[in-house]
Coordinates of C-alpha atoms in Angstrom, one line a residue:
X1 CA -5.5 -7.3 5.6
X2 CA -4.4 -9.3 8.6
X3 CA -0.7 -10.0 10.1
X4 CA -0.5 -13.4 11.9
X5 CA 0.7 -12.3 15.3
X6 CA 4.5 -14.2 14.7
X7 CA 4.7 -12.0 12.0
X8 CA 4.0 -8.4 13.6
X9 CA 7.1 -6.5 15.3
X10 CA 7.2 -6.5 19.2
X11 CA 7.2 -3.4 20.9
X12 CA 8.1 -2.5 25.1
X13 CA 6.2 0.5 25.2
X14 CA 3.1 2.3 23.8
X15 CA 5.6 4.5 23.2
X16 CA 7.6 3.5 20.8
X17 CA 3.9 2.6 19.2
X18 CA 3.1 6.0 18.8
X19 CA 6.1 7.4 17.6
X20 CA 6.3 4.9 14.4
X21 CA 2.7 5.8 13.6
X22 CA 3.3 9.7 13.8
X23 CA 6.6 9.1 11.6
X24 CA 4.7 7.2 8.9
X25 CA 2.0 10.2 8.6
X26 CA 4.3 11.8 6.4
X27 CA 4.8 9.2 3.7
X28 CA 2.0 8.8 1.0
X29 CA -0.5 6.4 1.3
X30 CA -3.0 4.6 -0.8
X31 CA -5.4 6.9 -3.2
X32 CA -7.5 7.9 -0.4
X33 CA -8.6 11.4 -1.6
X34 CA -10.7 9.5 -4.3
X35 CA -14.6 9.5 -4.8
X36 CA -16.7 6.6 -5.8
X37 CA -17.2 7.9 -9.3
X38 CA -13.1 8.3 -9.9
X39 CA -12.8 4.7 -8.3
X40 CA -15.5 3.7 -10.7
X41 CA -13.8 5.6 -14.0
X42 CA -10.8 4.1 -13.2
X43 CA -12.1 0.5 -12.9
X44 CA -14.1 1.4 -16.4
X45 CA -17.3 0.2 -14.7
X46 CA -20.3 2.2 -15.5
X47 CA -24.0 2.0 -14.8
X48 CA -24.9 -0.3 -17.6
X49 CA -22.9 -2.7 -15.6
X50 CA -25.7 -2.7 -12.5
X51 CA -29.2 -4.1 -13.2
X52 CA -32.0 -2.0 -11.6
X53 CA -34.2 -2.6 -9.1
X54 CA -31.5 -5.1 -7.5
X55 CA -31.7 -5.6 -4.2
X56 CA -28.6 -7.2 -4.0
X57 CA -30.3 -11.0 -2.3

């Protein structure tokens, strides 16, 4: 997702940059530890949802 450049903070030094993105390392993220098969379990999308021999045109 974008941020229309009004909307992002202003910064005077690369910095100050850096020391926001080392602070927010420590605060959890979005599931990123998850593999294609969880992602697809959780959705509840399983292979009879694909048709084979798609090429995907």
């Amino acid at each position: 997702m974008t941020v229309p450049e009004e909307g992002r903070p202003k910064t005077g030094t690369t910095d100050q940059v850096i020391k926001e993105t080392e602070d927010s390392e420590d605060q959890p993220g979005p599931r990123t530890g998850a593999t294609l098969r969880e992602a697809f379990e959780e959705a509840d999308v399983r292979p009879e949802d694909f048709e084979e021999g798609s090429s995907g045109e």
